[in-house]
XYZ file of N, CA and C in Angstrom:
456
model
N -74.956 -11.823 2.388
C -74.628 -10.429 2.540
C -74.115 -10.202 3.957
N -73.017 -9.495 4.079
C -72.428 -9.200 5.388
C -72.549 -7.709 5.663
N -72.778 -7.360 6.926
C -72.937 -5.971 7.342
C -71.879 -5.653 8.397
N -70.840 -4.919 8.046
C -69.808 -4.597 9.046
C -70.264 -3.462 9.969
N -69.867 -3.548 11.211
C -70.095 -2.487 12.189
C -68.741 -2.135 12.763
N -68.523 -0.862 13.068
C -67.213 -0.407 13.531
C -67.358 0.388 14.819
N -66.353 0.277 15.655
C -66.291 1.021 16.901
C -64.870 1.504 17.086
N -64.713 2.747 17.503
C -63.400 3.285 17.852
C -63.412 3.565 19.348
N -62.386 3.078 20.043
C -62.298 3.257 21.488
C -60.969 3.900 21.859
N -61.014 4.731 22.888
C -59.816 5.362 23.450
C -59.880 5.144 24.951
N -58.769 4.700 25.547
C -58.691 4.491 26.995
C -57.533 5.316 27.515
N -57.792 6.120 28.544
C -56.766 7.036 29.067
C -56.338 6.625 30.468
N -55.351 5.754 30.577
C -54.831 5.411 31.890
C -55.001 3.958 32.249
N -55.046 3.705 33.562
C -55.130 2.343 34.074
C -56.558 1.893 34.331
N -56.678 0.888 35.185
C -57.962 0.233 35.435
C -59.057 1.204 35.852
N -58.745 2.148 36.717
C -59.769 3.044 37.245
C -59.847 4.378 36.512
N -59.419 4.373 35.281
C -59.524 5.573 34.454
C -60.818 5.494 33.667
N -60.903 6.286 32.627
C -62.065 6.224 31.753
C -61.624 6.421 30.317
N -62.527 6.099 29.425
C -62.241 6.240 28.010
C -63.491 6.675 27.278
N -63.456 6.520 25.966
C -64.611 6.868 25.149
C -64.788 5.815 24.064
N -66.031 5.678 23.616
C -66.321 4.842 22.458
C -67.137 5.662 21.469
N -66.958 5.321 20.204
C -67.720 5.960 19.138
C -68.042 4.880 18.113
N -69.317 4.546 18.024
C -69.765 3.524 17.072
C -70.928 4.081 16.259
N -70.731 5.234 15.668
C -71.811 5.851 14.893
C -72.833 6.471 15.806
N -73.981 5.808 15.970
C -75.045 6.328 16.824
C -74.786 6.141 18.308
N -73.745 5.421 18.671
C -73.401 5.181 20.072
C -72.083 5.877 20.382
N -72.174 6.945 21.159
C -70.984 7.675 21.595
C -71.100 7.830 23.107
N -70.075 7.405 23.838
C -70.190 7.456 25.291
C -68.821 7.438 25.958
N -68.805 7.968 27.157
C -67.687 7.760 28.072
C -67.851 6.344 28.604
N -66.746 5.662 28.855
C -66.787 4.300 29.408
C -65.865 4.194 30.616
N -66.250 3.360 31.560
C -65.405 3.051 32.709
C -65.940 1.800 33.378
N -65.217 1.349 34.360
C -65.666 0.208 35.162
C -66.769 0.711 36.090
N -67.865 -0.061 36.251
C -68.949 0.393 37.133
C -68.507 0.497 38.590
N -69.156 1.394 39.330
C -68.854 1.553 40.753
C -69.024 0.249 41.513
N -70.056 -0.541 41.130
C -70.322 -1.805 41.826
C -69.140 -2.758 41.739
N -68.265 -2.532 40.747
C -67.105 -3.402 40.559
C -65.807 -2.675 40.880
N -65.918 -1.604 41.669
C -64.738 -0.899 42.145
C -64.181 0.138 41.193
N -64.933 0.519 40.182
C -64.466 1.516 39.230
C -65.089 2.871 39.483
N -64.765 3.858 38.632
C -65.299 5.208 38.818
C -66.781 5.349 38.472
N -67.321 4.465 37.658
C -68.748 4.493 37.350
C -69.191 5.650 36.468
N -68.298 6.161 35.623
C -68.694 7.244 34.726
C -69.060 6.674 33.360
N -70.036 7.283 32.741
C -70.456 6.811 31.427
C -71.091 5.445 31.523
N -70.860 4.633 30.507
C -71.409 3.281 30.481
C -70.276 2.273 30.634
N -70.617 1.000 30.579
C -69.620 -0.042 30.780
C -70.025 -1.269 29.969
N -69.141 -2.251 29.841
C -69.468 -3.430 29.035
C -70.708 -4.176 29.499
N -70.951 -4.198 30.807
C -72.108 -4.917 31.341
C -73.408 -4.261 30.872
N -73.468 -2.936 30.957
C -74.649 -2.213 30.485
C -74.789 -2.315 28.971
N -73.667 -2.283 28.266
C -73.746 -2.344 26.804
C -74.214 -3.713 26.332
N -73.785 -4.797 26.990
C -74.271 -6.122 26.609
C -75.770 -6.235 26.909
N -76.186 -5.719 28.071
C -77.611 -5.717 28.400
C -78.381 -4.869 27.381
N -77.828 -3.723 27.016
C -78.470 -2.865 26.026
C -78.570 -3.535 24.670
N -77.516 -4.231 24.262
C -77.535 -4.935 22.974
C -78.576 -6.046 22.993
N -78.601 -6.828 24.057
C -79.567 -7.928 24.152
C -80.996 -7.392 24.211
N -81.208 -6.326 24.961
C -82.553 -5.768 25.128
C -83.071 -5.126 23.857
N -82.252 -4.323 23.207
C -82.721 -3.662 21.994
C -82.919 -4.666 20.868
N -82.051 -5.655 20.777
C -82.221 -6.704 19.776
C -83.533 -7.438 20.011
N -83.795 -7.791 21.256
C -85.033 -8.492 21.601
C -86.254 -7.633 21.261
N -86.236 -6.367 21.678
C -87.392 -5.498 21.479
C -87.678 -5.258 19.998
N -86.650 -5.023 19.209
C -86.827 -4.805 17.773
C -87.321 -6.084 17.101
N -86.764 -7.224 17.498
C -87.200 -8.511 16.945
C -88.660 -8.767 17.288
N -89.051 -8.512 18.539
C -90.438 -8.708 18.957
C -91.374 -7.792 18.176
N -91.015 -6.531 18.030
C -91.860 -5.593 17.287
C -92.057 -6.062 15.844
N -90.975 -6.541 15.215
C -91.070 -7.026 13.833
C -91.958 -8.269 13.743
N -91.830 -9.173 14.704
C -92.641 -10.395 14.694
C -94.121 -10.078 14.911
N -94.407 -9.149 15.802
C -95.793 -8.737 16.011
C -96.364 -8.118 14.738
N -95.573 -7.269 14.107
C -96.019 -6.621 12.867
C -96.305 -7.650 11.772
N -95.406 -8.608 11.599
C -95.603 -9.655 10.587
C -96.837 -10.513 10.875
N -97.242 -10.545 12.139
C -98.424 -11.317 12.525
C -99.678 -10.448 12.564
N -99.570 -9.239 12.035
C -100.696 -8.292 12.011
C -101.230 -7.968 13.398
N -100.332 -7.905 14.366
C -100.702 -7.481 15.715
C -100.060 -6.116 15.943
N -100.896 -5.104 16.161
C -100.403 -3.750 16.398
C -100.594 -3.416 17.871
N -99.526 -3.418 18.645
C -99.674 -3.124 20.071
C -100.122 -1.679 20.302
N -100.927 -1.506 21.305
C -101.285 -0.172 21.786
C -100.050 0.425 22.455
N -99.266 -0.453 23.099
C -98.047 -0.041 23.794
C -97.123 -1.248 23.893
N -95.823 -1.005 23.714
C -94.825 -2.070 23.838
C -93.646 -1.501 24.606
N -93.407 -2.033 25.808
C -92.295 -1.570 26.632
C -91.499 -2.775 27.126
N -90.304 -2.504 27.609
C -89.428 -3.583 28.060
C -88.592 -3.121 29.237
N -88.508 -3.965 30.232
C -87.534 -3.810 31.315
C -86.686 -5.064 31.308
N -85.381 -4.887 31.359
C -84.461 -6.028 31.367
C -83.496 -5.879 32.531
N -83.042 -7.012 33.017
C -82.112 -7.035 34.149
C -81.026 -8.063 33.873
N -79.797 -7.689 34.187
C -78.667 -8.610 34.027
C -78.078 -8.927 35.394
N -77.542 -10.135 35.517
C -76.851 -10.543 36.731
C -75.421 -10.920 36.364
N -74.473 -10.276 37.047
C -73.051 -10.586 36.877
C -72.547 -11.120 38.206
N -71.927 -12.284 38.171
C -71.380 -12.906 39.374
C -69.889 -12.594 39.455
N -69.435 -12.252 40.663
C -68.007 -12.060 40.898
C -67.606 -13.023 42.007
N -66.879 -14.058 41.625
C -66.387 -15.046 42.580
C -64.890 -15.195 42.367
N -64.122 -15.079 43.447
C -62.660 -15.175 43.383
C -62.090 -14.224 42.335
N -62.664 -13.020 42.264
C -62.222 -11.976 41.337
C -62.399 -12.359 39.864
N -63.277 -13.340 39.604
C -63.615 -13.722 38.229
C -65.027 -13.221 37.959
N -65.170 -12.392 36.926
C -66.446 -11.778 36.575
C -67.137 -12.652 35.525
N -68.366 -13.077 35.830
C -69.124 -13.923 34.909
C -70.490 -13.306 34.669
N -70.775 -12.999 33.418
C -72.095 -12.490 33.024
C -73.010 -13.701 32.979
N -73.882 -13.843 33.977
C -74.660 -15.072 34.147
C -76.007 -15.079 33.444
N -76.767 -13.983 33.582
C -78.183 -14.084 33.237
C -78.745 -12.740 32.800
N -79.679 -12.802 31.844
C -80.469 -11.639 31.447
C -81.935 -12.064 31.503
N -82.760 -11.231 32.122
C -84.201 -11.462 32.158
C -84.873 -10.289 31.453
N -85.654 -10.602 30.421
C -86.448 -9.596 29.714
C -87.878 -9.676 30.229
N -88.447 -8.517 30.531
C -89.840 -8.431 30.969
C -90.600 -7.478 30.042
N -90.999 -7.997 28.870
C -91.769 -7.139 27.974
C -93.200 -6.978 28.475
N -93.745 -5.809 28.249
C -95.161 -5.557 28.534
C -95.791 -5.165 27.206
N -96.676 -6.035 26.740
C -97.355 -5.827 25.464
C -98.807 -5.490 25.774
N -99.181 -4.259 25.458
C -100.561 -3.828 25.646
C -101.205 -3.829 24.262
N -102.159 -4.747 24.083
C -102.864 -4.845 22.810
C -104.092 -3.934 22.822
N -104.652 -3.729 21.644
C -105.857 -2.909 21.532
C -106.959 -3.531 22.393
N -107.894 -2.714 22.867
C -108.936 -3.207 23.770
C -109.831 -4.276 23.135
N -109.891 -4.310 21.800
C -110.725 -5.315 21.136
C -109.939 -6.562 20.708
N -108.745 -6.741 21.251
C -107.919 -7.903 20.896
C -108.625 -9.194 21.308
N -108.489 -10.201 20.478
C -109.112 -11.497 20.755
C -108.207 -12.335 21.653
N -108.774 -13.393 22.218
C -107.976 -14.330 23.017
C -106.867 -14.932 22.162
N -107.162 -15.198 20.899
C -106.158 -15.761 19.986
C -104.997 -14.787 19.806
N -105.279 -13.488 19.710
C -104.214 -12.491 19.567
C -103.387 -12.379 20.845
N -104.063 -12.453 21.989
C -103.339 -12.431 23.267
C -102.392 -13.625 23.365
N -102.886 -14.797 23.014
C -102.072 -16.015 23.064
C -100.919 -15.937 22.077
N -101.187 -15.434 20.875
C -100.150 -15.316 19.858
C -99.075 -14.318 20.296
N -99.480 -13.206 20.904
C -98.517 -12.211 21.384
C -97.609 -12.826 22.450
N -98.182 -13.637 23.319
C -97.388 -14.314 24.347
C -96.377 -15.271 23.706
N -96.849 -16.050 22.728
C -95.962 -16.985 22.037
C -94.836 -16.234 21.324
N -95.170 -15.123 20.675
C -94.159 -14.340 19.964
C -93.162 -13.701 20.933
N -93.639 -13.322 22.119
C -92.739 -12.741 23.126
C -91.629 -13.724 23.491
N -91.955 -15.007 23.533
C -90.944 -16.027 23.819
C -90.115 -16.351 22.579
N -90.765 -16.428 21.436
C -90.073 -16.782 20.199
C -89.078 -15.705 19.774
N -89.379 -14.457 20.071
C -88.489 -13.352 19.687
C -87.103 -13.528 20.313
N -87.074 -14.040 21.534
C -85.771 -14.236 22.181
C -84.929 -15.251 21.425
N -85.550 -16.328 20.971
C -84.818 -17.354 20.219
C -84.325 -16.824 18.879
N -85.010 -15.832 18.331
C -84.679 -15.297 17.017
C -83.678 -14.152 17.076
N -83.443 -13.618 18.241
C -82.569 -12.452 18.396
C -81.108 -12.818 18.140
N -80.449 -12.044 17.310
C -79.052 -12.271 16.937
C -78.120 -12.222 18.153
N -78.355 -11.318 19.071
C -77.483 -11.186 20.253
C -77.657 -12.400 21.163
N -78.879 -12.872 21.332
C -79.113 -14.080 22.127
C -78.342 -15.251 21.537
N -78.416 -15.387 20.234
C -77.690 -16.487 19.583
C -76.181 -16.324 19.759
N -75.694 -15.080 19.797
C -74.259 -14.833 19.943
C -73.738 -15.236 21.325
N -74.573 -15.098 22.350
C -74.120 -15.424 23.715
C -74.634 -16.781 24.190
N -75.338 -17.500 23.318
C -75.919 -18.800 23.684
C -74.862 -19.725 24.264
N -75.225 -20.396 25.347
C -74.315 -21.319 26.007
C -73.454 -20.652 27.063
N -73.436 -19.309 27.079
C -72.643 -18.576 28.063
C -73.491 -17.761 29.028
N -74.605 -17.233 28.541
C -75.484 -16.392 29.348
C -76.896 -16.972 29.257
N -77.520 -17.187 30.407
C -78.908 -17.644 30.434
C -79.801 -16.447 30.145
N -80.724 -16.604 29.193
C -81.650 -15.523 28.874
C -83.069 -16.035 29.057
N -83.844 -15.271 29.816
C -85.204 -15.653 30.174
C -86.155 -14.528 29.775
N -87.354 -14.893 29.373
C -88.377 -13.915 29.013
C -89.589 -14.114 29.910
N -90.045 -13.030 30.532
C -91.213 -13.051 31.410
C -92.210 -11.999 30.922
N -92.965 -12.322 29.864
C -93.859 -11.315 29.299
C -95.129 -11.102 30.114
N -95.643 -9.891 30.005
C -96.973 -9.546 30.503
C -97.743 -9.067 29.287
N -98.853 -9.742 28.993
C -99.673 -9.408 27.843
C -101.038 -8.971 28.360
N -101.438 -7.760 28.056
C -102.736 -7.239 28.492
C -103.374 -6.486 27.331
N -104.644 -6.177 27.481
C -105.308 -5.306 26.521
C -105.405 -3.916 27.131
N -105.695 -2.956 26.295
C -105.786 -1.571 26.745
C -106.812 -1.408 27.866
N -107.786 -2.322 27.938
C -108.752 -2.283 29.040
C -108.391 -3.316 30.121
N -107.110 -3.769 30.108
C -106.499 -4.648 31.099
C -107.150 -6.033 31.189
N -107.392 -6.640 30.066
C -107.769 -8.061 30.001
C -106.436 -8.796 29.843
N -106.070 -9.700 30.738
C -104.754 -10.338 30.699
C -104.833 -11.760 30.186
N -103.668 -12.246 29.738
C -103.540 -13.636 29.349
C -102.606 -14.326 30.313
């Protein structure tokens, strides 16, 4: 079974102009980021790739935890991307995911260990990670704690 996704984009002008994208639930102004000499309005491809990788990872992790009968008290994620610019060549080098999984206060050591293992396994299972494999290094640095701050 195949699932098509569609995006419509409009660009008004040259390099330092802006445009728009519409992909159903994603509607935004787009431009080159200020850090790369652009106007920095709306979003940009670098943020969208980070957003795609992060949301894919987070949804995959949540599903894996659910299938393992682990119900987090809280599940949050901070992700960071690194883009290298050398000789005016832009290279998306690395994404680091830092999930914070807060389990119920009565979680067992086995559940803490399993949550940690799933935090790493979710990255390997993520469709976006597989799509950029070999081009972008993706790392996961999970923090697993219980609601009463027992850590693994």
